[in-house]
Coordinates of C-alpha atoms in Angstrom, one line a residue:
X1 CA 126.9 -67.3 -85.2
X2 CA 126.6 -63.4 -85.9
X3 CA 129.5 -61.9 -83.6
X4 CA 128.1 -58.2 -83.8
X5 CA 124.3 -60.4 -82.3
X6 CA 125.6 -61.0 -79.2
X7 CA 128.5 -58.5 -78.4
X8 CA 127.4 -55.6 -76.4
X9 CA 127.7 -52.1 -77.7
X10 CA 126.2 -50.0 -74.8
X11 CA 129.3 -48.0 -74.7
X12 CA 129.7 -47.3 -78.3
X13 CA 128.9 -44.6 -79.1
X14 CA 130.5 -42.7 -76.1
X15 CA 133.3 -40.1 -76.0
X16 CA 135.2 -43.0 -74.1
X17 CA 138.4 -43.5 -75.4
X18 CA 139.9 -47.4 -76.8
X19 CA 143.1 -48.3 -76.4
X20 CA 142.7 -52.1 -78.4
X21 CA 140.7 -51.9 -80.8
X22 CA 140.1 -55.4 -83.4
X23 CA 138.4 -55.3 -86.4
X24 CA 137.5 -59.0 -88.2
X25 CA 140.3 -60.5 -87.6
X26 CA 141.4 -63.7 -88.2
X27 CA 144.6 -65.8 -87.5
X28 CA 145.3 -69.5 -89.2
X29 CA 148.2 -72.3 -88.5
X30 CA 148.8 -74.7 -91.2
X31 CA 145.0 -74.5 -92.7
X32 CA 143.6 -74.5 -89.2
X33 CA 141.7 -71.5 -88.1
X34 CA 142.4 -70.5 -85.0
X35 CA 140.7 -67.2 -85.0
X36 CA 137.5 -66.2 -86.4
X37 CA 136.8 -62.3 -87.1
X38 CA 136.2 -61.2 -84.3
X39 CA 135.6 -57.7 -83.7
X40 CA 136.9 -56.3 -80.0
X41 CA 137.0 -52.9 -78.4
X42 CA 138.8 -52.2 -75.2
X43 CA 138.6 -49.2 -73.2
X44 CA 141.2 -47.1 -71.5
X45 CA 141.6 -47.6 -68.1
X46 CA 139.6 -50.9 -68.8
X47 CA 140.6 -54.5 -66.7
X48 CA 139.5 -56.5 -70.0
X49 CA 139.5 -60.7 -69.5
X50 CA 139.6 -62.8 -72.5
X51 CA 138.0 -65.9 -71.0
X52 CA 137.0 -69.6 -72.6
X53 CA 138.3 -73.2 -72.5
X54 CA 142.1 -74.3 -73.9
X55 CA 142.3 -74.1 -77.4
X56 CA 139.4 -71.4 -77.7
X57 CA 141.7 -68.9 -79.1
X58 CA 142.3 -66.6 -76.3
X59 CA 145.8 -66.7 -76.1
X60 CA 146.6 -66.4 -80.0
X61 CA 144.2 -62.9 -79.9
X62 CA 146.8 -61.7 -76.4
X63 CA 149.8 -62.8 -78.7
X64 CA 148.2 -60.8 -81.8
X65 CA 147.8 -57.7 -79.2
X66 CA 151.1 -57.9 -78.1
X67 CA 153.1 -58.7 -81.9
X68 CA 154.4 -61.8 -81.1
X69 CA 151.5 -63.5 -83.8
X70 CA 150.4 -61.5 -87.0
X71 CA 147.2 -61.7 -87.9
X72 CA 145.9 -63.9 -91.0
X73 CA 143.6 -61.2 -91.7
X74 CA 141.8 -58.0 -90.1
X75 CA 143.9 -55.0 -88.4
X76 CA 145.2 -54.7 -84.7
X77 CA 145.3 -50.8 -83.4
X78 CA 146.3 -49.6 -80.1
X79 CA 145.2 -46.1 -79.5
X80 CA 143.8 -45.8 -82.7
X81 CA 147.2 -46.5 -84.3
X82 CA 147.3 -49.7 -86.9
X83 CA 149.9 -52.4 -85.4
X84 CA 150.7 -53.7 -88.6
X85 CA 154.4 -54.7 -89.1
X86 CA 155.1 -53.1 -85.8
X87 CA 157.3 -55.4 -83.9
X88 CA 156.2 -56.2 -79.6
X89 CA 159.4 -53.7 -78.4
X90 CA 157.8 -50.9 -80.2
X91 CA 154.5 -51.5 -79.6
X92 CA 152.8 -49.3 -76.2
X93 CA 152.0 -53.1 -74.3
X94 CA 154.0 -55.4 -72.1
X95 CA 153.1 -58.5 -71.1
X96 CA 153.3 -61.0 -68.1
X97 CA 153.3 -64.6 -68.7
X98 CA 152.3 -67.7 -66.3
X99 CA 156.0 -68.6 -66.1
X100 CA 157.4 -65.4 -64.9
X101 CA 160.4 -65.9 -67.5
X102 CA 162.3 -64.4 -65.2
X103 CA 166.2 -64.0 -66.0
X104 CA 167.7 -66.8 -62.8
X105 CA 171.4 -65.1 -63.1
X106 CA 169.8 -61.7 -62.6
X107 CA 168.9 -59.9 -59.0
X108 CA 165.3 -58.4 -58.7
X109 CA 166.6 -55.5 -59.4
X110 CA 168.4 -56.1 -62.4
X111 CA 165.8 -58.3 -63.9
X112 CA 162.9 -55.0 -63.5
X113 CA 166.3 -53.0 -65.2
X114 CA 166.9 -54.9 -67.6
X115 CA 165.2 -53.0 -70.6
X116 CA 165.8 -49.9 -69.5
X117 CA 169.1 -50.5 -70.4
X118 CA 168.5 -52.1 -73.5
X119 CA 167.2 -49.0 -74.1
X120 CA 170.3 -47.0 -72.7
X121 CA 168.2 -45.0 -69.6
X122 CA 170.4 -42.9 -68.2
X123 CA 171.3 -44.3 -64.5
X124 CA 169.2 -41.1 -62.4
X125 CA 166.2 -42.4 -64.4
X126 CA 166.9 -45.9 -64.2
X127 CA 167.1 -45.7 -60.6
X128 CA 163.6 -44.0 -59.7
X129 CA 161.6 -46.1 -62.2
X130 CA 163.0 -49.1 -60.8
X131 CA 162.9 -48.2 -57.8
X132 CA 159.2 -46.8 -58.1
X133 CA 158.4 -50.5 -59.9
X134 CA 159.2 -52.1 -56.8
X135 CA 157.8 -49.9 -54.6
X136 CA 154.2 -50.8 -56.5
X137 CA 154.6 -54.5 -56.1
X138 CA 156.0 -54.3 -52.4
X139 CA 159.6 -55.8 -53.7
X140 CA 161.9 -52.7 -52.9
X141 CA 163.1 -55.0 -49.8
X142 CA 163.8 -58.0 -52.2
X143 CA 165.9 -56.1 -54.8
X144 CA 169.1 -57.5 -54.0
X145 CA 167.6 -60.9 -54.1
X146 CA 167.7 -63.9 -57.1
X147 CA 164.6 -65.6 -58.0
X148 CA 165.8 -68.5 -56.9
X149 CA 165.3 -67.1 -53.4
X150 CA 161.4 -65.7 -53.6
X151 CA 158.2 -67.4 -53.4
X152 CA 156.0 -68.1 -56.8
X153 CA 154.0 -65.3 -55.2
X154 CA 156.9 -62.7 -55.0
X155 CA 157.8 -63.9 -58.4
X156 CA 154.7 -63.1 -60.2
X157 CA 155.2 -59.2 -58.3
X158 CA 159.0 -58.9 -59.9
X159 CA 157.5 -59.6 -63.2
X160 CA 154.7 -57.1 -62.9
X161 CA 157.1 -54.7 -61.8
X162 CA 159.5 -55.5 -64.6
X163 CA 156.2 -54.7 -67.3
X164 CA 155.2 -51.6 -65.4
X165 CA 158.9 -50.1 -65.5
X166 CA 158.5 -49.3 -68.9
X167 CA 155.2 -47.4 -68.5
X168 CA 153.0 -49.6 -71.1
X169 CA 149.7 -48.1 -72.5
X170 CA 148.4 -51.3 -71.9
X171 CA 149.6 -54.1 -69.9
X172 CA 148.8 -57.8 -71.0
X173 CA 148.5 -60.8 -68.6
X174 CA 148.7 -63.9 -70.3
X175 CA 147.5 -66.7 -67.3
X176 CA 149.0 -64.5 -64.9
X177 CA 148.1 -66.2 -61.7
X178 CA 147.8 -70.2 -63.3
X179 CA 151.1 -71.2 -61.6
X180 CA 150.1 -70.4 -57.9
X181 CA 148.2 -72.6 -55.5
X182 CA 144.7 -71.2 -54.7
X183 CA 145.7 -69.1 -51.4
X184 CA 148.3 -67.2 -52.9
X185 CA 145.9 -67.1 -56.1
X186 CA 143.3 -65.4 -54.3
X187 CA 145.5 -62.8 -52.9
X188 CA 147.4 -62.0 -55.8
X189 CA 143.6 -61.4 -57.4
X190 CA 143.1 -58.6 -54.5
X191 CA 146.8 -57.4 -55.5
X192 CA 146.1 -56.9 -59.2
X193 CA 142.8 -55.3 -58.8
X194 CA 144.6 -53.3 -56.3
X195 CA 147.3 -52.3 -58.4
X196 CA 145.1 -51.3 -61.8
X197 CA 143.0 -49.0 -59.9
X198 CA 146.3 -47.2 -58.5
X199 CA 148.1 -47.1 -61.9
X200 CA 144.4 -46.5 -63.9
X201 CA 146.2 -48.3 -67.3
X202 CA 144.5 -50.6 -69.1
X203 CA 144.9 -54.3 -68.0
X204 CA 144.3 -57.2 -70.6
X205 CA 143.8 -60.6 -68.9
X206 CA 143.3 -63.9 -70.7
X207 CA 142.1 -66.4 -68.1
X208 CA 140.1 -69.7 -68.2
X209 CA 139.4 -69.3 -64.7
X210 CA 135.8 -68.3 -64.6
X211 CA 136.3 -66.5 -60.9
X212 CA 139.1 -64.9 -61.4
X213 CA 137.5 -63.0 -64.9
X214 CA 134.1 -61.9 -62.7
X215 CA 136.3 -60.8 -59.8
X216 CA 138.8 -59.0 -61.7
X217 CA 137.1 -57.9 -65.0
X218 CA 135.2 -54.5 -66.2
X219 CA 134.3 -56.3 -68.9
X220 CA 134.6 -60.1 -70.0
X221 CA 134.6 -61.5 -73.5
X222 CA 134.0 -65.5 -74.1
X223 CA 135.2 -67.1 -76.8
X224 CA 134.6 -70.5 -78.0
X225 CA 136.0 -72.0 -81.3
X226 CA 138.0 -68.8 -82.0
X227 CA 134.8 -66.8 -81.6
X228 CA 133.4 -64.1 -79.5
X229 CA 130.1 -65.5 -77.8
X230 CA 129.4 -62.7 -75.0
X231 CA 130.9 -59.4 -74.0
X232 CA 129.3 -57.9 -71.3
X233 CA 130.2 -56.8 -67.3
X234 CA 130.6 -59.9 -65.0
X235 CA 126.8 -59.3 -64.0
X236 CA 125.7 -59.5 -67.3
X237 CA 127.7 -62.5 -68.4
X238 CA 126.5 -64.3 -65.4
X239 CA 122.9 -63.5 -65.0
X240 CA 122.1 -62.6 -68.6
X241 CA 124.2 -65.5 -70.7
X242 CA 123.2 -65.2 -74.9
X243 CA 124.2 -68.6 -75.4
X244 CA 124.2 -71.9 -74.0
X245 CA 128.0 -72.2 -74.3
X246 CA 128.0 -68.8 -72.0
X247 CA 125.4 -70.3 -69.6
X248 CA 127.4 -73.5 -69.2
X249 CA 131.1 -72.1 -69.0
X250 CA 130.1 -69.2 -66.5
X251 CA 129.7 -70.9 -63.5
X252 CA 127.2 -73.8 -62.5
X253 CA 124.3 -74.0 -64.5
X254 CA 121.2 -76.8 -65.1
X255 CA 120.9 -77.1 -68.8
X256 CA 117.8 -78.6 -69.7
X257 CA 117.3 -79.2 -73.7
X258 CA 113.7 -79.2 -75.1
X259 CA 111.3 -77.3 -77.2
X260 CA 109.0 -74.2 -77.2
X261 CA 105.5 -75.9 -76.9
X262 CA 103.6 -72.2 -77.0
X263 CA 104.9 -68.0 -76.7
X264 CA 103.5 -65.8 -75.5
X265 CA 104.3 -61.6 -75.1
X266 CA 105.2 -62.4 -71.4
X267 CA 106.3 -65.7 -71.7
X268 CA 106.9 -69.1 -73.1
X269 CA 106.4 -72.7 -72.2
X270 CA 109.1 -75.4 -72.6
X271 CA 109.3 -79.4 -73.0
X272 CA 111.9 -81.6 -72.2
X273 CA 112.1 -84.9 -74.3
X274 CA 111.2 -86.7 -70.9
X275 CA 108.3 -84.1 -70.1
X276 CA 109.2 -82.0 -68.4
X277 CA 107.2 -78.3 -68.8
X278 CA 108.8 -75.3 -67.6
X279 CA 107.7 -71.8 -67.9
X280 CA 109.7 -69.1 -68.8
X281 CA 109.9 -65.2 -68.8
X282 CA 110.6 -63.6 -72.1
X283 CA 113.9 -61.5 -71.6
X284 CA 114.0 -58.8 -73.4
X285 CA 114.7 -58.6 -77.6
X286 CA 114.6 -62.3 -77.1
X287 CA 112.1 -64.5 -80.1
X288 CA 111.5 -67.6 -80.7
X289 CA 108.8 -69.9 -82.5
X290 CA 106.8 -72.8 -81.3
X291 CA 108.7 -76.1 -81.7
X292 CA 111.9 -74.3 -81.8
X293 CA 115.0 -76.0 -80.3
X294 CA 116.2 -74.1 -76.8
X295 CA 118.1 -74.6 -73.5
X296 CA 116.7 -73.8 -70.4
X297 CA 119.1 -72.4 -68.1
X298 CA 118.6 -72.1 -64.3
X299 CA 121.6 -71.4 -62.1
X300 CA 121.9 -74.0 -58.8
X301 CA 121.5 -70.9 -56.4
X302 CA 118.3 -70.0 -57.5
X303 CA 116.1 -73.3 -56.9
X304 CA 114.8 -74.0 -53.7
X305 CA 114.2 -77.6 -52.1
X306 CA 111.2 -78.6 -49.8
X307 CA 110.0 -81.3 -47.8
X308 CA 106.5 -80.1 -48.7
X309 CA 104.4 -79.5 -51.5
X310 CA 104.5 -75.8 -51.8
X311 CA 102.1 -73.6 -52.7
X312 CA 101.1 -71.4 -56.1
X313 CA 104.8 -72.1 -57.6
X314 CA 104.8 -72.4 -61.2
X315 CA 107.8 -74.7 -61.9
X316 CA 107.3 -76.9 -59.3
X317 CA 108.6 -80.6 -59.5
X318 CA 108.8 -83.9 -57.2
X319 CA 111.9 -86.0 -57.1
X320 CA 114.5 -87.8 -54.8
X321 CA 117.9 -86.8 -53.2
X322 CA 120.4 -89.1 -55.5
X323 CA 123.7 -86.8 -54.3
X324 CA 124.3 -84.8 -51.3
X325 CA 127.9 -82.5 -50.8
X326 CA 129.0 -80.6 -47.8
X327 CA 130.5 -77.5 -49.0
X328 CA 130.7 -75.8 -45.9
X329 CA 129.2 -72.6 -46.4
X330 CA 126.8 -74.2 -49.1
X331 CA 125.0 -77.6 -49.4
X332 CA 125.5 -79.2 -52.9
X333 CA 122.4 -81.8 -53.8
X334 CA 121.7 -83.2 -56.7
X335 CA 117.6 -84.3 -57.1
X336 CA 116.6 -87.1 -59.7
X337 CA 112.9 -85.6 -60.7
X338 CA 110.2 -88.1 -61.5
X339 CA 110.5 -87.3 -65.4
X340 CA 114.4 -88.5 -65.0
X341 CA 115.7 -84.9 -65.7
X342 CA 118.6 -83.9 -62.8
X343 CA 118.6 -80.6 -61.2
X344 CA 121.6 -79.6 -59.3
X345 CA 120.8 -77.3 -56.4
X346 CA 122.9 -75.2 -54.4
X347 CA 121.6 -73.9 -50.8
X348 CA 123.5 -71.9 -47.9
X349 CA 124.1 -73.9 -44.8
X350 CA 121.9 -72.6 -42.7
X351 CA 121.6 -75.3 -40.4
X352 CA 123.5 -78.4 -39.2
X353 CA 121.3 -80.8 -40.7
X354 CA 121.4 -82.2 -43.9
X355 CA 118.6 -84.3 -46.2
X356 CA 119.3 -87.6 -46.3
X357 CA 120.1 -89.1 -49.7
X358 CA 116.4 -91.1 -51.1
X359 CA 114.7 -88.6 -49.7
X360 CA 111.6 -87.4 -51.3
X361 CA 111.6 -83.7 -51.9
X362 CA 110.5 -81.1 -54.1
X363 CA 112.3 -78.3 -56.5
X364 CA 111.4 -75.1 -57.3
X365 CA 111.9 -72.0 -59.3
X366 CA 110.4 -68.6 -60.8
X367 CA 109.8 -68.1 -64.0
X368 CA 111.8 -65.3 -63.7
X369 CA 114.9 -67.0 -62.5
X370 CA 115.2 -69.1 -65.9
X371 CA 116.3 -68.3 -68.9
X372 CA 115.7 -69.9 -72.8
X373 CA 118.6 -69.9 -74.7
X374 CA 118.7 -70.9 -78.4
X375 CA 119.7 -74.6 -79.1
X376 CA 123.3 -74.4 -81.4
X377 CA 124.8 -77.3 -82.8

């Protein structure tokens, strides 16, 4: 797959300034490519998520960013200066890890101090940019404290503080939330995003946590086999996936494999090995050729259920309730159409009542809310 295809460019060409920039590179372990020449600009002031499954290369391109890999090939600059054979305490980044790596012998305060005096900051200085550290992360009242005696929660702050003491160009967050249960997780999301738009640095987060990239992220790249899929804004990655890897990582998604039976300049109609036809807008710059081999993508949110036939609706299909889930908020059900093709739908809870599994009912969706996606092996 053609990285420079799918990547967006609509800020290229801008006065905006990058602070990582990537160009075609590559890393390998022991005749394993891990990496695979992929080309990445990050803006300053930019919260930038890496996002994609384990082992999709995420972490190795953080660890190239920060000096702790070398790339197998390609160049690394930071503010438009090459990285190459600059070791991670002389390069403009600090990063936060999952596990805090907090020192357990060491207070707060001298665990945020700690390479300042590597460094030999003179104790007036040392003071205020600790003490300002703290002050960011709400710890000042903690300083005196070991880590033995905080919370996972006030952990994760006391290493944010420790990075931000040395005033990085660019901070990198390497899973930074993975170790907290999902409360403290969603505040800590509200915390960060609070705390980038104070400080206005760049933030680079590698996540495989789908929400927490959309909630956080200016701008989100996907990788997949140590490629680049997608980088676009949350909106974009969501509603307007290029692949089906995107489609199907981002969130819930009904992927429904067939092939183009006719295109048209507004449109094109697809069949599903079981027979299933299903119109579809043309998005824009998009082409394809009858019989070619697509995905049809519709997200669960945008198909609607009924009891009823309904009227003038194009893709319009009978079936029966085989799976029902109370979400709460939502109502999860899963319909087994007549052609044997599933369709998850997703619906807000808008009353008490729920459908009762065998019941017959119909799905729908516009053309409009679909998308065709290329087939890739």
């Amino acid at each position: 797959m053609s990285q420079t295809a799918v990547q967006d460019r609509s800020t290229s060409g801008t006065d905006t300034k990058l602070d990582v920039e990537l160009r075609k590179v590559f890393k390998v372990y022991h005749g394993e490519t891990a990496v695979r020449g992929i080309d990445l600009d990050i803006h300053q002031g930019e919260f930038f998520s890496i996002l994609g499954p384990s082992g999709c290369g995420k972490t190795t391109t953080l660890r190239m960013i920060a000096g702790f890999e070398d790339p197998s090939g390609g160049e690394v600059m930071i503010r438009g200066k090459s990285m190459l054979g600059i070791p991670p305490y002389k390069r403009p980044v600090n990063t936060v890890f999952q596990s805090y790596a907090l020192f357990s012998h060491l207070t707060v305060w001298d665990n945020v101090a700690f390479s300042l005096r590597l460094r030999k900051c003179n104790n007036g200085e040392l003071r205020d940019r600790v003490g300002d550290a703290l002050r960011l992360v709400k710890m000042d009242s903690f300083a005196q404290r070991f880590p033995a005696q905080l919370s996972g929660g006030q952990q994760q702050r006391v290493a944010l503080a420790r990075a931000l003491v040395n005033r990085p160009t660019v901070m990198l967050l390497d899973e930074p939330l993975g170790a907290l249960d999902l409360k403290l997780r969603k505040e800590m999301q509200i915390e960060l995003s609070h705390l980038h738009r104070e400080l206005g640095i760049t933030f680079v987060m590698v996540t495989h946590d789908q929400e927490e990239a959309l909630s956080l992220s200016d701008r989100i790249a996907v990788m997949n086999k140590g490629m680049i899929e997608q980088i676009g804004t949350p909106s974009e990655i969501y509603e307007h996936p290029r692949t089906a890897f995107v489609a199907d990582f981002i969130g819930d998604t009904n992927l429904l494999r067939g092939q183009v039976e006719f295109s048209s300049p507004s449109g094109l109609q697809v069949t599903t090995a079981q027979g299933l036809k299903i119109e579809v807008k043309h998005r824009e710059g998009w082409h394809s050729s009858n019989s070619a081999d697509v995905f049809v993508s519709i997200r669960p949110e945008k198909v609607q259920v009924a009891l009823s036939l309904p009227a003038d609706q194009v893709n319009c299909y009978g079936g029966k309730l085989n799976h029902v889930m109370y979400l709460g908020t939502h109502v999860h059900y899963q319909v087994e159409l007549s052609t044997g093709d599933r369709i998850v739908v997703l619906q807000p809870n808008r009353s008490n009542s729920l459908l009762d599994l065998g019941t017959s009912v119909y799905v729908y969706w516009a053309a409009t809310d679909c998308l065709a996606l290329t087939a890739q092996e």
